[in-house]
Amino acid sequence: MFTALSTQRYLKHMRSHRYLYYILLGNCRRWPLTYSQFDNATMATSATKRCLSTSPIREPSVGQMDVGSRIKRVSIEGNIAVGKSTFARLLQKAGQDWEVIPEPVSKWQNVEGTSQTSASNLLDMMYADTPRWSYTFQTFSLLSRLRTQLQPPPAQLLHSSDTPVQVYERSVYSDRYIFALTMFQLGCINATEWAVYQDWHSFLLEQFGRLVQLEGIIYLRAPPETCMTRLGMRGREEEKGVKLDYLQKLHSQHESWLIDKTTVLHSEKLKQLPVLVLDAGVGFEKDPKVQEMLITQVKGFFKSI
């Protein structure tokens, strides 16, 4: 629990970081105060306690911090329709000490509106008018991924006797170095927007870097033509206009980042992350032997990082 003193220190820190204040504000659905009202320490202490009691961000116990510090964090990276969701479900079934966190697609499809407006499908808006909505989408995508990666681990991981692993379907890093970068190179995000996005991204990782940093990456690799076929098979309405040349561009970005190591990264540690490359071009969805082979490789990778 937060004491009055620790809460006041927390708020003093938050006042010096307005961006972080607004991020936490988004998590506190019943926050009753405006920013200017934070000068009243008594009101702020009471409001913060109420917010923290309903927010998923909680202060862990000493034992939880010890376990949390040994949780390994790994992301699954790969092209659109490469098979990430199918592979993620496979991993979830294979390890009791593994938690697989899906990509927050539903949040992009249902951005909450105000009392005057209905919810918006930002994913559909981005594909329908990419130059208009790319920057908005990438900013919201980054924020939703950050929130996902900042969620506290579930009880089964905190009480795990083995080494627990959290696996994310993509990460805040691919958001920048694959998708936002591609939109900038295609001219859908202009130079000013790209500069603002990078500054925003770097600032957030400076503040939360230790909490979202990865120990490894699983790269599901498949030809863009295979991804295009799978894209048509899954039939997601928003993606009906996606073309092969876009998937080819995304494939090249993944290769530059994870294979050739030529992407300019903001962090030296990120450059040195171990990468497990898996052949996702094979039909692993219904082949138990292929699935077993992939899981064996993943288990070995988790032990090595």
Short mmCIF file of C-alpha atoms in Angstrom, two decimals:
data_model
loop_
_atom_site.label_atom_id
_atom_site.label_comp_id
_atom_site.label_asym_id
_atom_site.label_seq_id
_atom_site.Cartn_x
_atom_site.Cartn_y
_atom_site.Cartn_z
CA MET A 1 0.00 0.00 0.00
CA PHE A 2 1.06 3.59 -0.59
CA THR A 3 1.58 5.70 2.53
CA ALA A 4 0.71 9.40 2.50
CA LEU A 5 4.42 10.26 2.39
CA SER A 6 5.23 7.86 -0.43
CA THR A 7 2.22 9.08 -2.38
CA GLN A 8 3.28 12.72 -2.05
CA ARG A 9 6.78 11.84 -3.23
CA TYR A 10 5.25 9.93 -6.13
CA LEU A 11 3.09 12.91 -7.11
CA LYS A 12 6.05 15.27 -6.87
CA HIS A 13 7.87 13.06 -9.36
CA MET A 14 4.78 12.91 -11.58
CA ARG A 15 4.44 16.70 -11.66
CA SER A 16 7.89 16.85 -13.26
CA HIS A 17 6.83 14.37 -15.96
CA ARG A 18 3.52 15.44 -17.47
CA TYR A 19 3.62 12.71 -20.12
CA LEU A 20 3.72 10.03 -17.42
CA TYR A 21 0.89 11.73 -15.59
CA TYR A 22 -1.34 11.48 -18.62
CA ILE A 23 -0.40 7.83 -19.23
CA LEU A 24 -1.42 6.91 -15.70
CA LEU A 25 -4.46 9.11 -16.03
CA GLY A 26 -5.55 6.88 -18.91
CA ASN A 27 -5.32 3.86 -16.61
CA CYS A 28 -7.33 5.48 -13.81
CA ARG A 29 -10.87 5.35 -15.11
CA ARG A 30 -12.43 7.12 -12.13
CA TRP A 31 -9.85 9.88 -11.60
CA PRO A 32 -11.86 12.88 -10.33
CA LEU A 33 -9.28 15.70 -10.51
CA THR A 34 -7.72 17.99 -13.07
CA TYR A 35 -3.97 18.51 -13.25
CA SER A 36 -4.13 21.88 -11.52
CA GLN A 37 -5.82 20.34 -8.48
CA PHE A 38 -2.70 18.30 -7.72
CA ASP A 39 -1.33 21.22 -5.71
CA ASN A 40 -3.64 20.15 -2.90
CA ALA A 41 -1.64 17.30 -1.31
CA THR A 42 -4.53 16.03 0.80
CA MET A 43 -6.88 15.72 -2.15
CA ALA A 44 -4.14 14.21 -4.28
CA THR A 45 -3.30 11.58 -1.68
CA SER A 46 -6.93 10.51 -1.38
CA ALA A 47 -7.48 10.49 -5.14
CA THR A 48 -4.29 8.59 -5.83
CA LYS A 49 -5.21 5.89 -3.33
CA ARG A 50 -8.61 5.49 -4.99
CA CYS A 51 -7.01 5.42 -8.43
CA LEU A 52 -4.38 2.87 -7.43
CA SER A 53 -7.04 0.66 -5.90
CA THR A 54 -8.79 0.36 -9.29
CA SER A 55 -5.81 0.64 -11.62
CA PRO A 56 -3.92 -2.48 -12.79
CA ILE A 57 -0.64 -0.78 -11.84
CA ARG A 58 0.09 -1.86 -8.26
CA GLU A 59 3.02 -1.68 -5.89
CA PRO A 60 4.39 -5.24 -5.59
CA SER A 61 5.49 -6.84 -2.36
CA VAL A 62 9.16 -7.58 -1.73
CA GLY A 63 8.64 -11.24 -2.63
CA GLN A 64 6.85 -10.32 -5.83
CA MET A 65 9.65 -7.95 -6.82
CA ASP A 66 12.19 -10.75 -6.32
CA VAL A 67 10.22 -13.07 -8.59
CA GLY A 68 9.38 -10.27 -11.00
CA SER A 69 13.04 -9.45 -11.44
CA ARG A 70 13.72 -12.96 -12.76
CA ILE A 71 10.81 -13.05 -15.21
CA LYS A 72 12.20 -13.21 -18.73
CA ARG A 73 10.50 -11.05 -21.34
CA VAL A 74 10.49 -12.12 -24.97
CA SER A 75 8.65 -10.76 -28.00
CA ILE A 76 7.37 -12.60 -31.06
CA GLU A 77 8.16 -10.54 -34.13
CA GLY A 78 7.24 -11.09 -37.75
CA ASN A 79 5.29 -9.89 -40.74
CA ILE A 80 1.53 -9.38 -40.92
CA ALA A 81 -0.22 -12.79 -41.13
CA VAL A 82 3.04 -14.70 -40.58
CA GLY A 83 1.30 -16.82 -37.92
CA LYS A 84 2.10 -14.97 -34.69
CA SER A 85 -1.30 -15.47 -33.06
CA THR A 86 -1.35 -19.18 -33.94
CA PHE A 87 2.19 -19.58 -32.64
CA ALA A 88 1.34 -17.61 -29.48
CA ARG A 89 -1.55 -19.99 -28.70
CA LEU A 90 0.80 -22.92 -29.25
CA LEU A 91 3.28 -21.48 -26.75
CA GLN A 92 0.56 -20.80 -24.18
CA LYS A 93 -0.48 -24.45 -24.22
CA ALA A 94 3.10 -25.72 -24.07
CA GLY A 95 4.37 -24.07 -20.87
CA GLN A 96 2.68 -23.49 -17.52
CA ASP A 97 5.40 -21.01 -16.59
CA TRP A 98 4.82 -19.01 -19.76
CA GLU A 99 2.36 -16.16 -20.15
CA VAL A 100 1.61 -15.10 -23.72
CA ILE A 101 0.22 -11.58 -24.13
CA PRO A 102 -1.64 -10.98 -27.43
CA GLU A 103 -1.32 -7.88 -29.55
CA PRO A 104 -3.90 -5.24 -28.47
CA VAL A 105 -5.74 -5.31 -31.82
CA SER A 106 -9.16 -5.00 -30.18
CA LYS A 107 -8.15 -1.64 -28.70
CA TRP A 108 -7.23 -0.34 -32.16
CA GLN A 109 -10.56 -1.55 -33.51
CA ASN A 110 -12.54 0.09 -30.72
CA VAL A 111 -11.02 3.39 -29.58
CA GLU A 112 -13.34 4.68 -26.86
CA GLY A 113 -15.22 7.81 -27.78
CA THR A 114 -16.48 10.69 -25.63
CA SER A 115 -20.07 11.13 -24.56
CA GLN A 116 -20.69 12.95 -27.85
CA THR A 117 -18.97 10.46 -30.15
CA SER A 118 -19.07 6.71 -30.64
CA ALA A 119 -16.05 4.42 -30.60
CA SER A 120 -13.79 4.47 -33.66
CA ASN A 121 -12.06 1.67 -35.53
CA LEU A 122 -8.64 3.30 -35.84
CA LEU A 123 -7.15 0.24 -37.57
CA ASP A 124 -9.73 0.50 -40.33
CA MET A 125 -9.25 4.27 -40.59
CA MET A 126 -5.49 3.81 -40.97
CA TYR A 127 -5.79 1.28 -43.79
CA ALA A 128 -8.56 3.30 -45.52
CA ASP A 129 -6.60 6.58 -45.50
CA THR A 130 -3.02 5.73 -44.58
CA PRO A 131 -1.39 9.18 -45.07
CA ARG A 132 -4.07 10.81 -42.90
CA TRP A 133 -4.10 8.34 -40.02
CA SER A 134 -0.64 6.70 -39.88
CA TYR A 135 0.84 9.04 -37.27
CA THR A 136 -2.29 8.86 -35.11
CA PHE A 137 -2.37 5.09 -35.36
CA GLN A 138 1.33 4.58 -34.60
CA THR A 139 1.14 6.87 -31.58
CA PHE A 140 -1.86 5.00 -30.19
CA SER A 141 -0.28 1.66 -31.07
CA LEU A 142 2.83 2.60 -29.10
CA LEU A 143 0.79 3.68 -26.09
CA SER A 144 -1.34 0.53 -26.10
CA ARG A 145 1.73 -1.70 -26.41
CA LEU A 146 3.44 0.15 -23.58
CA ARG A 147 0.42 -0.30 -21.34
CA THR A 148 0.35 -4.00 -22.23
CA GLN A 149 4.02 -4.49 -21.39
CA LEU A 150 3.67 -2.59 -18.11
CA GLN A 151 0.93 -4.84 -16.76
CA PRO A 152 1.98 -6.78 -13.62
CA PRO A 153 2.62 -10.51 -14.09
CA PRO A 154 -0.16 -12.94 -13.08
CA ALA A 155 -0.07 -14.91 -9.83
CA GLN A 156 1.02 -18.15 -11.48
CA LEU A 157 4.24 -16.51 -12.69
CA LEU A 158 4.90 -14.81 -9.37
CA HIS A 159 4.65 -18.18 -7.61
CA SER A 160 6.52 -20.13 -10.25
CA SER A 161 9.29 -22.44 -8.99
CA ASP A 162 10.84 -22.48 -12.46
CA THR A 163 12.03 -19.52 -14.54
CA PRO A 164 8.86 -17.70 -15.69
CA VAL A 165 8.61 -16.13 -19.15
CA GLN A 166 6.31 -13.43 -20.49
CA VAL A 167 5.93 -13.55 -24.26
CA TYR A 168 4.56 -10.50 -26.10
CA GLU A 169 3.02 -10.58 -29.55
CA ARG A 170 5.21 -7.82 -30.97
CA SER A 171 6.70 -5.04 -28.84
CA VAL A 172 7.25 -1.30 -28.47
CA TYR A 173 10.44 -1.82 -30.48
CA SER A 174 8.85 -3.26 -33.61
CA ASP A 175 6.27 -0.48 -33.37
CA ARG A 176 9.08 1.98 -34.04
CA TYR A 177 11.64 0.09 -36.10
CA ILE A 178 9.21 -1.80 -38.33
CA PHE A 179 5.86 -0.10 -38.69
CA ALA A 180 6.39 3.58 -37.87
CA LEU A 181 9.70 3.57 -39.77
CA THR A 182 8.04 1.97 -42.79
CA MET A 183 5.27 4.57 -42.78
CA PHE A 184 7.88 7.33 -42.66
CA GLN A 185 9.83 5.82 -45.54
CA LEU A 186 6.63 5.48 -47.57
CA GLY A 187 5.81 9.15 -46.97
CA CYS A 188 2.70 8.40 -44.90
CA ILE A 189 4.32 10.00 -41.84
CA ASN A 190 6.06 13.28 -42.58
CA ALA A 191 9.45 14.38 -41.24
CA THR A 192 7.99 16.45 -38.40
CA GLU A 193 5.66 13.67 -37.27
CA TRP A 194 8.53 11.18 -37.41
CA ALA A 195 10.71 13.45 -35.26
CA VAL A 196 7.90 13.87 -32.70
CA TYR A 197 7.16 10.13 -32.65
CA GLN A 198 10.82 9.24 -32.09
CA ASP A 199 11.18 11.80 -29.31
CA TRP A 200 8.00 10.49 -27.65
CA HIS A 201 9.17 6.87 -28.02
CA SER A 202 12.67 7.59 -26.64
CA PHE A 203 11.29 9.54 -23.70
CA LEU A 204 8.91 6.76 -22.68
CA LEU A 205 11.63 4.14 -22.87
CA GLU A 206 13.94 6.33 -20.78
CA GLN A 207 11.26 6.37 -18.09
CA PHE A 208 10.06 2.77 -18.33
CA GLY A 209 12.96 1.06 -20.10
CA ARG A 210 13.82 -1.40 -17.33
CA LEU A 211 10.20 -2.49 -17.05
CA VAL A 212 9.71 -3.17 -20.76
CA GLN A 213 13.16 -4.25 -21.89
CA LEU A 214 13.40 -7.67 -23.49
CA GLU A 215 15.77 -10.58 -22.88
CA GLY A 216 15.21 -12.05 -26.33
CA ILE A 217 13.24 -12.01 -29.58
CA ILE A 218 11.58 -14.83 -31.51
CA TYR A 219 11.50 -13.96 -35.21
CA LEU A 220 8.87 -15.85 -37.20
CA ARG A 221 10.25 -15.70 -40.71
CA ALA A 222 8.28 -16.47 -43.86
CA PRO A 223 8.22 -15.25 -47.48
CA PRO A 224 5.91 -12.27 -48.03
CA GLU A 225 3.98 -14.34 -50.58
CA THR A 226 3.15 -16.89 -47.88
CA CYS A 227 1.97 -14.09 -45.58
CA MET A 228 -0.19 -12.69 -48.36
CA THR A 229 -1.90 -16.07 -48.79
CA ARG A 230 -2.53 -16.36 -45.06
CA LEU A 231 -3.80 -12.79 -44.95
CA GLY A 232 -6.50 -13.67 -47.43
CA MET A 233 -7.40 -16.83 -45.54
CA ARG A 234 -7.96 -15.10 -42.19
CA GLY A 235 -10.13 -12.45 -43.82
CA ARG A 236 -9.76 -9.58 -41.35
CA GLU A 237 -12.02 -6.88 -42.75
CA GLU A 238 -9.62 -3.97 -42.14
CA GLU A 239 -6.81 -5.69 -44.08
CA LYS A 240 -8.67 -6.33 -47.33
CA GLY A 241 -6.74 -3.55 -49.08
CA VAL A 242 -3.25 -4.69 -48.01
CA LYS A 243 -0.99 -5.29 -51.02
CA LEU A 244 1.95 -7.64 -51.50
CA ASP A 245 4.44 -4.80 -51.95
CA TYR A 246 3.60 -3.57 -48.42
CA LEU A 247 4.28 -7.02 -46.96
CA GLN A 248 7.54 -7.13 -48.93
CA LYS A 249 8.56 -3.80 -47.40
CA LEU A 250 7.76 -5.04 -43.89
CA HIS A 251 9.72 -8.23 -44.57
CA SER A 252 12.76 -6.16 -45.59
CA GLN A 253 12.48 -4.11 -42.40
CA HIS A 254 12.44 -7.27 -40.26
CA GLU A 255 15.45 -8.61 -42.12
CA SER A 256 17.37 -5.37 -41.64
CA TRP A 257 16.60 -5.27 -37.92
CA LEU A 258 16.85 -8.92 -36.87
CA ILE A 259 19.09 -10.61 -39.45
CA ASP A 260 21.39 -8.07 -41.11
CA LYS A 261 21.54 -5.79 -38.02
CA THR A 262 21.65 -2.68 -40.22
CA THR A 263 18.69 -0.79 -38.68
CA VAL A 264 19.81 2.27 -36.73
CA LEU A 265 18.63 1.61 -33.16
CA HIS A 266 18.42 3.95 -30.18
CA SER A 267 19.89 1.43 -27.74
CA GLU A 268 23.11 -0.51 -27.77
CA LYS A 269 21.55 -3.21 -25.59
CA LEU A 270 18.75 -3.67 -28.10
CA LYS A 271 21.33 -4.35 -30.79
CA GLN A 272 22.78 -7.21 -28.72
CA LEU A 273 19.51 -9.01 -27.95
CA PRO A 274 19.61 -12.72 -28.84
CA VAL A 275 17.25 -13.63 -31.68
CA LEU A 276 15.73 -17.05 -32.33
CA VAL A 277 14.82 -17.33 -36.01
CA LEU A 278 12.06 -19.86 -36.74
CA ASP A 279 10.87 -20.96 -40.17
CA ALA A 280 7.22 -19.91 -40.19
CA GLY A 281 6.88 -20.73 -43.84
CA VAL A 282 6.13 -24.35 -42.96
CA GLY A 283 2.55 -25.28 -42.13
CA PHE A 284 2.89 -25.64 -38.37
CA GLU A 285 -0.78 -24.94 -37.57
CA LYS A 286 -1.91 -28.59 -37.83
CA ASP A 287 1.34 -30.56 -37.86
CA PRO A 288 2.15 -31.96 -34.37
CA LYS A 289 5.71 -32.95 -35.37
CA VAL A 290 6.53 -29.46 -36.60
CA GLN A 291 4.95 -27.97 -33.50
CA GLU A 292 7.04 -30.20 -31.24
CA MET A 293 10.20 -29.20 -33.11
CA LEU A 294 9.40 -25.49 -32.74
CA ILE A 295 8.57 -25.80 -29.03
CA THR A 296 11.84 -27.65 -28.42
CA GLN A 297 13.74 -24.79 -30.04
CA VAL A 298 11.85 -22.25 -27.96
CA LYS A 299 12.55 -24.11 -24.71
CA GLY A 300 16.24 -24.20 -25.51
CA PHE A 301 16.18 -20.50 -26.34
CA PHE A 302 14.45 -19.58 -23.09
CA LYS A 303 17.07 -21.48 -21.10
CA SER A 304 19.91 -19.73 -22.93
CA ILE A 305 18.83 -16.13 -22.33
#
